[in-house]
Short mmCIF file of C-alpha atoms in Angstrom, two decimals:
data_model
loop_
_atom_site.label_atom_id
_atom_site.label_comp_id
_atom_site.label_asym_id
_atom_site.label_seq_id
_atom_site.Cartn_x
_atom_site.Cartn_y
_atom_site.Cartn_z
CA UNK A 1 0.00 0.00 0.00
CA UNK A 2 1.54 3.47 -0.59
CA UNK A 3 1.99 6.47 1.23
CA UNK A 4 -1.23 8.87 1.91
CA UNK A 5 -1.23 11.55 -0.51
CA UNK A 6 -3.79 14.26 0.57
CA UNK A 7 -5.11 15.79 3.64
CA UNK A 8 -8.49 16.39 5.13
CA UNK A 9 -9.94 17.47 8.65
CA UNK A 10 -13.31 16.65 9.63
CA UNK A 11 -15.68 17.70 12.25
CA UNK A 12 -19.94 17.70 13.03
CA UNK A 13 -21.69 19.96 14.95
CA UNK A 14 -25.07 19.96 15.04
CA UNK A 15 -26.88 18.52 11.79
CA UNK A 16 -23.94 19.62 9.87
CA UNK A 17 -20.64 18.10 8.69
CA UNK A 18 -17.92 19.84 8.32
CA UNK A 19 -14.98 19.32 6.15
CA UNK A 20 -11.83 20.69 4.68
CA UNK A 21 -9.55 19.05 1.96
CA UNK A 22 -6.11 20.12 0.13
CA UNK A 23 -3.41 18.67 -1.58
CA UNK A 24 -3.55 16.56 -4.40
CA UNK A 25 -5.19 13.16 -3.66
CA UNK A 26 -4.46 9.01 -4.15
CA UNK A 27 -6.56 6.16 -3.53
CA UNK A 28 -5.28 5.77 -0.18
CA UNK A 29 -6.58 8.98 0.81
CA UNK A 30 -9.78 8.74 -0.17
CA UNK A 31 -10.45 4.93 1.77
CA UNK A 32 -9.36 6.79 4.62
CA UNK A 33 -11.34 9.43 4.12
CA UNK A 34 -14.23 7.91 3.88
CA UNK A 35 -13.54 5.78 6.86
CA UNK A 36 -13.05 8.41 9.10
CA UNK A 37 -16.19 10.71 7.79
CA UNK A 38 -18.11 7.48 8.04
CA UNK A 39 -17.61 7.21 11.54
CA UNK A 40 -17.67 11.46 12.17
CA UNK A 41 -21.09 11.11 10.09
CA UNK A 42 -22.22 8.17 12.74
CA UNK A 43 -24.56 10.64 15.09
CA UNK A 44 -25.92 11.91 12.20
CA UNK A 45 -27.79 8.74 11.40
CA UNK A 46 -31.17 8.37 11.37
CA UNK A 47 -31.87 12.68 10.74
CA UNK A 48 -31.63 15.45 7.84
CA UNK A 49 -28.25 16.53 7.96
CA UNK A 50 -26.14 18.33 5.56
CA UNK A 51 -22.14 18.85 4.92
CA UNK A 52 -20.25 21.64 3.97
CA UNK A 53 -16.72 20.97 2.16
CA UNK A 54 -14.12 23.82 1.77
CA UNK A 55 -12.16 22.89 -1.73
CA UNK A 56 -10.19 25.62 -2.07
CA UNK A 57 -6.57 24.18 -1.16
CA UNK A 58 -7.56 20.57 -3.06
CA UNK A 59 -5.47 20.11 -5.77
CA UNK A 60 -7.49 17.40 -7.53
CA UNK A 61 -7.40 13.48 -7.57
CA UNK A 62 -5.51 10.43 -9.56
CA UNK A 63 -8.93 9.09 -11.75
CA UNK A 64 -9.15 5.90 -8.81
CA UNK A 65 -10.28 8.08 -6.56
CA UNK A 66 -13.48 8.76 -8.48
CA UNK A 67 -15.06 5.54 -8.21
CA UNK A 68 -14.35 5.44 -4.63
CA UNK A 69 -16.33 9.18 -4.29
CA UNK A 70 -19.28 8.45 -6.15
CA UNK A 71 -20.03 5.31 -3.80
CA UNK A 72 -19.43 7.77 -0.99
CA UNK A 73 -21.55 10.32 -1.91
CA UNK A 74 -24.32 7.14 -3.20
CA UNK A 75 -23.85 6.16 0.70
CA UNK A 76 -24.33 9.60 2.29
CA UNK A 77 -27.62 10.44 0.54
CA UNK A 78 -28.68 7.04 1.94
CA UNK A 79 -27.80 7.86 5.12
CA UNK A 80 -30.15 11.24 5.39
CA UNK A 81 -27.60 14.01 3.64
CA UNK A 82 -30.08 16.21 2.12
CA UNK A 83 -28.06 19.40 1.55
CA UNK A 84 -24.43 19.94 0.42
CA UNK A 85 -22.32 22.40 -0.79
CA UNK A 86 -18.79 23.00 -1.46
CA UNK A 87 -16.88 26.17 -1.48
CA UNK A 88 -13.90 27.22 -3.95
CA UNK A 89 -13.04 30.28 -5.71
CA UNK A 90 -13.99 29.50 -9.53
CA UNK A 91 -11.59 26.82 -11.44
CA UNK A 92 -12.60 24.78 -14.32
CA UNK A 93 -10.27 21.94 -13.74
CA UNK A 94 -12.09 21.53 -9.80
CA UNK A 95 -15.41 21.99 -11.66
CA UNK A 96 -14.57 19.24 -13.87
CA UNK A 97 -13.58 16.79 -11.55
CA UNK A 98 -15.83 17.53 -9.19
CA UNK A 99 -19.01 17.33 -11.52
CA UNK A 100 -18.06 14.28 -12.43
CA UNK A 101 -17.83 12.64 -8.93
CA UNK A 102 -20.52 14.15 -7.17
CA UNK A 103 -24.32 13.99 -7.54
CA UNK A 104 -26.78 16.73 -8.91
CA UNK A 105 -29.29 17.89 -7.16
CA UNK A 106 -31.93 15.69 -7.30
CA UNK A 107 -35.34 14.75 -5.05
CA UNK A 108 -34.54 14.60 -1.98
CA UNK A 109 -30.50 16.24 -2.10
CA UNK A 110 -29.65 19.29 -2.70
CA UNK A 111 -25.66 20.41 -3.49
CA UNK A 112 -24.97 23.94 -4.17
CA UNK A 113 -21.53 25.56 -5.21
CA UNK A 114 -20.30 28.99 -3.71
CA UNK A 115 -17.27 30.95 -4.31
CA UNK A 116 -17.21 32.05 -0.42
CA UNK A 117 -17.49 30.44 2.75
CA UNK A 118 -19.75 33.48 4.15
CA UNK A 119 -22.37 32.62 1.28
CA UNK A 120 -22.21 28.54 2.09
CA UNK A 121 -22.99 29.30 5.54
CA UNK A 122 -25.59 31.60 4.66
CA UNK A 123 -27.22 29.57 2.50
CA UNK A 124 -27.34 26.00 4.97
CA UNK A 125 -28.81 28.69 7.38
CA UNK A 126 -31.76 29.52 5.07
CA UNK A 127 -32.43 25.55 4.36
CA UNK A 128 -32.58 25.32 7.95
CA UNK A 129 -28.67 24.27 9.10
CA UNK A 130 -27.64 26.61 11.18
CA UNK A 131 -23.54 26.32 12.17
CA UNK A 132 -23.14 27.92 15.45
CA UNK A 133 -19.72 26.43 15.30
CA UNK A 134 -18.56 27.72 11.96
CA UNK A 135 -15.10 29.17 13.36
CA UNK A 136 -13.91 26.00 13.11
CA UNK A 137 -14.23 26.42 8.95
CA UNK A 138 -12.82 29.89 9.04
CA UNK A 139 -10.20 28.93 11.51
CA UNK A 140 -9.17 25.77 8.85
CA UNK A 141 -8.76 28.38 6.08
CA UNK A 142 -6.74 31.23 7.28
CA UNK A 143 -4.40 29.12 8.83
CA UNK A 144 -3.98 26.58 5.65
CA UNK A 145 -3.83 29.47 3.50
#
């Protein structure tokens, strides 16, 4: 198995999961990954929840990772994830990637993209998530920056 490539931090407060990513990313990342938001997501269970994912320091992934997402994101919409959004300042290459992975919306799931963390958190406050804890995102991305 090789080396981790990629880095992620992870936390849930409330109805809402939290999440930043950066670096470029290998398989290995993403099975741990999804491990560890698997068992951050576990209180979630059972409820409407959303997540909010900061992208803005992700550098992209090696094409096995994408498999590997879209059962992910198949297995957090079964679990109750209703809204999502990710945050990063416009890039065609993330968009590309990224709309490949991860699901429209569709009944029942909602993902919206914003340029700015102010207008994610905005927004999962107006759809009923409200992040009374949100330093913790702007904390990740001034000191990653």
């Amino acid at each position: 198995m090789l080396e981790i490539h990629g880095r992620w931090k992870i936390k849930v407060t409330d109805k809402v999961l939290m999440q930043w990513f950066a670096d470029s990313w290998n398989e290995e990342a993403i099975i741990a990954y999804v491990k560890e938001f698997k068992a951050a997501a576990a209180p979630l269970m059972g409820s409407d929840w959303a997540i909010i994912s900061i992208f803005e320091q992700w550098e992209l992934g090696v094409p096995e990772i994408e498999q590997h997402v879209v059962e992910h994101c198949e297995w957090f919409k079964a679990q109750g994830c209703i809204k999502d959004c990710h945050v990063y300042r416009p890039s065609a290459v993330k968009e590309m990637q990224l709309e490949k992975m991860i699901p429209h919306t569709e009944q029942g799931y909602e993902r919206a993209v914003f340029d700015n963390l102010n207008d994610a958190i905005n927004w999962l406050d107006s759809e009923g998530f409200s992040l009374n804890q949100d330093q913790f995102l702007y904390d990740i991305i001034k000191s990653e920056t």
